[in-house]
mmCIF file with all atom_site columns, C-alpha atoms in Angstrom:
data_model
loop_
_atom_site.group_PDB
_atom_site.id
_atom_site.type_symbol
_atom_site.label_atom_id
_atom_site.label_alt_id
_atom_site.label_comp_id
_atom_site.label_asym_id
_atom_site.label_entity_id
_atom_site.label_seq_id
_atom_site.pdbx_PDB_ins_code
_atom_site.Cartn_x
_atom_site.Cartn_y
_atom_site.Cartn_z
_atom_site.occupancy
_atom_site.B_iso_or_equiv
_atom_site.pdbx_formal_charge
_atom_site.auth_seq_id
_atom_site.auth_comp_id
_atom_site.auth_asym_id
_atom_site.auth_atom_id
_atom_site.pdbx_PDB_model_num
ATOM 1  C CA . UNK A 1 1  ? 0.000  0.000   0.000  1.00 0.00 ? 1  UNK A CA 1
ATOM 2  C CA . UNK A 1 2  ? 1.442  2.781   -1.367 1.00 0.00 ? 2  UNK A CA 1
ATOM 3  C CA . UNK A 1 3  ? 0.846  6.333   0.735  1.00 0.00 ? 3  UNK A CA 1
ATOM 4  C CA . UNK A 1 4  ? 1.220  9.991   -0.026 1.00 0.00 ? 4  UNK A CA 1
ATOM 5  C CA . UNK A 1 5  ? 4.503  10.501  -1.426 1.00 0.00 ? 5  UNK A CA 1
ATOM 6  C CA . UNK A 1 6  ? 6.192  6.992   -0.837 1.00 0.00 ? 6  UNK A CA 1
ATOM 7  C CA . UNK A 1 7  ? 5.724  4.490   -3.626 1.00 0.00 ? 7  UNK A CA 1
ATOM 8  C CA . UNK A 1 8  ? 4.847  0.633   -3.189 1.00 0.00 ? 8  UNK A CA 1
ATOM 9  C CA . UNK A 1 9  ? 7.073  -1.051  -0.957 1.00 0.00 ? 9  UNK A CA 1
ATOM 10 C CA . UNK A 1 10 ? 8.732  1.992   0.517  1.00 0.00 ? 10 UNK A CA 1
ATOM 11 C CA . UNK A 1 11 ? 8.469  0.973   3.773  1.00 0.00 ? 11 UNK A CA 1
ATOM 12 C CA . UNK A 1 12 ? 10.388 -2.961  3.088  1.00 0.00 ? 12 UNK A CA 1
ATOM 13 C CA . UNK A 1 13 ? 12.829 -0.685  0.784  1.00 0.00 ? 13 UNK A CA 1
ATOM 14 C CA . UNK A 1 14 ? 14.344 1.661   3.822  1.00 0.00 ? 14 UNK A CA 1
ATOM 15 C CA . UNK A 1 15 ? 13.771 -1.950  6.882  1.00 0.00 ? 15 UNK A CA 1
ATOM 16 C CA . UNK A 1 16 ? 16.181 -3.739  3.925  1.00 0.00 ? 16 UNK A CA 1
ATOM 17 C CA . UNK A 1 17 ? 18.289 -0.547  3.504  1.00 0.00 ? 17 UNK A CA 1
ATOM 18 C CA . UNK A 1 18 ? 18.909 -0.519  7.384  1.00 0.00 ? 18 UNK A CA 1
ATOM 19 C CA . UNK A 1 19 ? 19.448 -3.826  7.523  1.00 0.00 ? 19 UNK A CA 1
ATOM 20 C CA . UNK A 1 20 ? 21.800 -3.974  4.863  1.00 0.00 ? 20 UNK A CA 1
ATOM 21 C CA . UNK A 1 21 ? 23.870 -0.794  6.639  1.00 0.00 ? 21 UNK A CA 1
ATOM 22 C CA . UNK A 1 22 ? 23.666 -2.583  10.039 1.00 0.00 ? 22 UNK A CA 1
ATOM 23 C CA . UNK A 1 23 ? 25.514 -5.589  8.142  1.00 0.00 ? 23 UNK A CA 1
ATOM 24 C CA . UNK A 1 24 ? 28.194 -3.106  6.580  1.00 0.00 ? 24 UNK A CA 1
ATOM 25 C CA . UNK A 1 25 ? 28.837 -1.786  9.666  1.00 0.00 ? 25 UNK A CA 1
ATOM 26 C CA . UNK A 1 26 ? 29.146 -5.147  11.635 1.00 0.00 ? 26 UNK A CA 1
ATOM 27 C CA . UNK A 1 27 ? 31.429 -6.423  8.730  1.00 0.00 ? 27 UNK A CA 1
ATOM 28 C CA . UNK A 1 28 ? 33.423 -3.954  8.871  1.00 0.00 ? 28 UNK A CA 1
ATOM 29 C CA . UNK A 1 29 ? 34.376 -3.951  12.968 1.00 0.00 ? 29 UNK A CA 1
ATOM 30 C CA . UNK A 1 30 ? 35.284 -7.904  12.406 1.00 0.00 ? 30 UNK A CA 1
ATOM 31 C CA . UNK A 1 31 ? 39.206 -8.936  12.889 1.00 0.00 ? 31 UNK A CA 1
ATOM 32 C CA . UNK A 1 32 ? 41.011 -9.946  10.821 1.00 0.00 ? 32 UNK A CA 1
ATOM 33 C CA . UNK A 1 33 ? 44.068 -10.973 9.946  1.00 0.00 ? 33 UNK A CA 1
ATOM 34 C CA . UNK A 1 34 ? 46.091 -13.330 12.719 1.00 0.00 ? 34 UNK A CA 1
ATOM 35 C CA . UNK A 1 35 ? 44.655 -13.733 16.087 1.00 0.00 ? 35 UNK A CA 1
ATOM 36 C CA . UNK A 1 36 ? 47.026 -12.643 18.842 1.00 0.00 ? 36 UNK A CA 1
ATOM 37 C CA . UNK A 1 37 ? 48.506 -14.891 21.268 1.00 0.00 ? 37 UNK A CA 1
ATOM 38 C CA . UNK A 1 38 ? 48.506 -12.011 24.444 1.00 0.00 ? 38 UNK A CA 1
ATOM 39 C CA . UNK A 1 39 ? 45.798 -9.524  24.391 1.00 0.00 ? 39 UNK A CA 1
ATOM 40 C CA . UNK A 1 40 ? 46.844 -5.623  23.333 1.00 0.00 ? 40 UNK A CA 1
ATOM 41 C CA . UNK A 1 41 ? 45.677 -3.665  25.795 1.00 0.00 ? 41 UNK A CA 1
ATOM 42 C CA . UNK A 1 42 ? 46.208 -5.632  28.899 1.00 0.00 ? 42 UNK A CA 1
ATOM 43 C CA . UNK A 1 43 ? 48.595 -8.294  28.219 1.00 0.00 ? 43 UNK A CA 1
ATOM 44 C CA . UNK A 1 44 ? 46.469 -11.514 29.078 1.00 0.00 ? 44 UNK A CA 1
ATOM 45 C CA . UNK A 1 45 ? 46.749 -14.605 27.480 1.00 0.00 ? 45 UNK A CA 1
ATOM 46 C CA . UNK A 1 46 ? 43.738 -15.005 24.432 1.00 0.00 ? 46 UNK A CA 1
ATOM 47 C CA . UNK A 1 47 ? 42.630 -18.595 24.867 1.00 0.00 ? 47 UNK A CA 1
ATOM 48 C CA . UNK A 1 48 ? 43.332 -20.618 21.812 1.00 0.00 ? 48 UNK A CA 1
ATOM 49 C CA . UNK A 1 49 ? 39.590 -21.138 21.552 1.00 0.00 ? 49 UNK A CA 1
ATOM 50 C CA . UNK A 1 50 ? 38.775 -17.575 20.994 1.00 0.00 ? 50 UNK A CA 1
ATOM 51 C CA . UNK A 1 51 ? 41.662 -17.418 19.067 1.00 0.00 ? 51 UNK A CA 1
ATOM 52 C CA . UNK A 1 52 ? 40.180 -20.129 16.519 1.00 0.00 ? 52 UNK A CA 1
ATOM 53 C CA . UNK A 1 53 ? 36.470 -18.442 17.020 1.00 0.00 ? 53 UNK A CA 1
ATOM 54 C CA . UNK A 1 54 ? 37.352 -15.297 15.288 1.00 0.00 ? 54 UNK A CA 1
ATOM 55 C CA . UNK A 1 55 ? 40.569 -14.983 14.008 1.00 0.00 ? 55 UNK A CA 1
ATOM 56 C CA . UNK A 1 56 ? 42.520 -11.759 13.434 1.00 0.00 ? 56 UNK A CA 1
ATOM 57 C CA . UNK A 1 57 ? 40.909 -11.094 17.534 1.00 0.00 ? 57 UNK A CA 1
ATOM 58 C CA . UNK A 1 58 ? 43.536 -8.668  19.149 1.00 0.00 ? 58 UNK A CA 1
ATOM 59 C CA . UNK A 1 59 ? 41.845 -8.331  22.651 1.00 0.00 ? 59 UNK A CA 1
ATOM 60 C CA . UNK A 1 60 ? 40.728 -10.650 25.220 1.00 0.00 ? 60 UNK A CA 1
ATOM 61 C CA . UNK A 1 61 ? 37.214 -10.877 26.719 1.00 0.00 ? 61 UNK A CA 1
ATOM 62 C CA . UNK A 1 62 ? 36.934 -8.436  29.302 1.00 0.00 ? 62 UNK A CA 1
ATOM 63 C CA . UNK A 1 63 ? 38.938 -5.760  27.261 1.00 0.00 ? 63 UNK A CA 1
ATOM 64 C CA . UNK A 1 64 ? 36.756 -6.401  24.089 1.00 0.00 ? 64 UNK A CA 1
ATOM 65 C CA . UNK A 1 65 ? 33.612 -6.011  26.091 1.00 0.00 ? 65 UNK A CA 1
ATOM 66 C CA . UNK A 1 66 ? 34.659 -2.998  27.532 1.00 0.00 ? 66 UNK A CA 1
ATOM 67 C CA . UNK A 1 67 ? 36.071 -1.358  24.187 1.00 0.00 ? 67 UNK A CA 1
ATOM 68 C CA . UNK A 1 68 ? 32.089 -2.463  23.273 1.00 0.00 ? 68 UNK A CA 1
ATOM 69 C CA . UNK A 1 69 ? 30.634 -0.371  26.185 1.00 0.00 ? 69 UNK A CA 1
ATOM 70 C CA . UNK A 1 70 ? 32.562 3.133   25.138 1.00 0.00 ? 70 UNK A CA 1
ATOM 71 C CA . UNK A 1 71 ? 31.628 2.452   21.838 1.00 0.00 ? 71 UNK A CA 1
ATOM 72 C CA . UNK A 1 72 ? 28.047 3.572   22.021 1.00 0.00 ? 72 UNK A CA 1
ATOM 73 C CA . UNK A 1 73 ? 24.760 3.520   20.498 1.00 0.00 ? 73 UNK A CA 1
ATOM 74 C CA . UNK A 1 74 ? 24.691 4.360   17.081 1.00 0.00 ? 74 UNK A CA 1
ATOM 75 C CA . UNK A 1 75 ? 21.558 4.864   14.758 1.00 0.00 ? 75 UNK A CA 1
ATOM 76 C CA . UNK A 1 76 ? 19.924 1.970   14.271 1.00 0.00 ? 76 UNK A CA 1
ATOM 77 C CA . UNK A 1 77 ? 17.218 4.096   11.613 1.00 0.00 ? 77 UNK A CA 1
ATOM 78 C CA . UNK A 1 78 ? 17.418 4.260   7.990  1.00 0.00 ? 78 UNK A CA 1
ATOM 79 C CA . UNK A 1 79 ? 15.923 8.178   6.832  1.00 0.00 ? 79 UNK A CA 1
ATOM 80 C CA . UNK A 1 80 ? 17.218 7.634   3.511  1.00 0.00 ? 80 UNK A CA 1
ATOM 81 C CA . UNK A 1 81 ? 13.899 7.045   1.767  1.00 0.00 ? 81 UNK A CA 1
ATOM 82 C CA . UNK A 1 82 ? 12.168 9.033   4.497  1.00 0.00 ? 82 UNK A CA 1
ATOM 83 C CA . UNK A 1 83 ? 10.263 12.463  3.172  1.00 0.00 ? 83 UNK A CA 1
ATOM 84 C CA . UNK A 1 84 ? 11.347 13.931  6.561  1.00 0.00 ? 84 UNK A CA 1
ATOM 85 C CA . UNK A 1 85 ? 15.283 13.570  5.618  1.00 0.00 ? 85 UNK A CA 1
ATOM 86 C CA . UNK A 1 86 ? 14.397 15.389  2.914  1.00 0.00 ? 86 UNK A CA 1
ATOM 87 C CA . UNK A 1 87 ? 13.192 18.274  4.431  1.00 0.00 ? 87 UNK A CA 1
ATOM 88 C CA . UNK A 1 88 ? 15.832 18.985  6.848  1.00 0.00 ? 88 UNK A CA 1
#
């Protein structure tokens, strides 16, 4: 159902949009590379398991989770198709 402005399958177009970002952005954050034997920031051992989980990882557990805290919320909305990004 087409509304105003927006043409038929607007709406699915900017949820597949965001979800296709969300999936860029995740991609990109991934390690990679080879996996680290001694965490970066605080010198711990990486288990071998981790290691072999997600390789290219540089940071252990506790240092990755906390790297994941300060990182913040980002924007989990897609305006692009969105007649109110267009007015601003």
């Amino acid at each position: 159902m087409a509304g105003g402005w927006s043409k038929d399958g607007a709406v699915q177009d900017q949820i597949d949009s965001t979800v296709e970002d969300e999936l860029q952005r995740a991609r990109a954050q991934l390690p990679s590379g080879e996996s680290l034997e001694h965490c970066e920031e605080c010198d711990a051992v990486i288990p071998e398991a981790r290691r072999k989980a997600l390789p290219g990882v540089r940071l252990c557990v506790q240092c990755q989770s906390e790297r994941d805290k300060s990182a913040g919320p980002h924007s989990g909305y897609n305006r692009r198709g969105s007649k109110d990004s267009q007015l601003r």
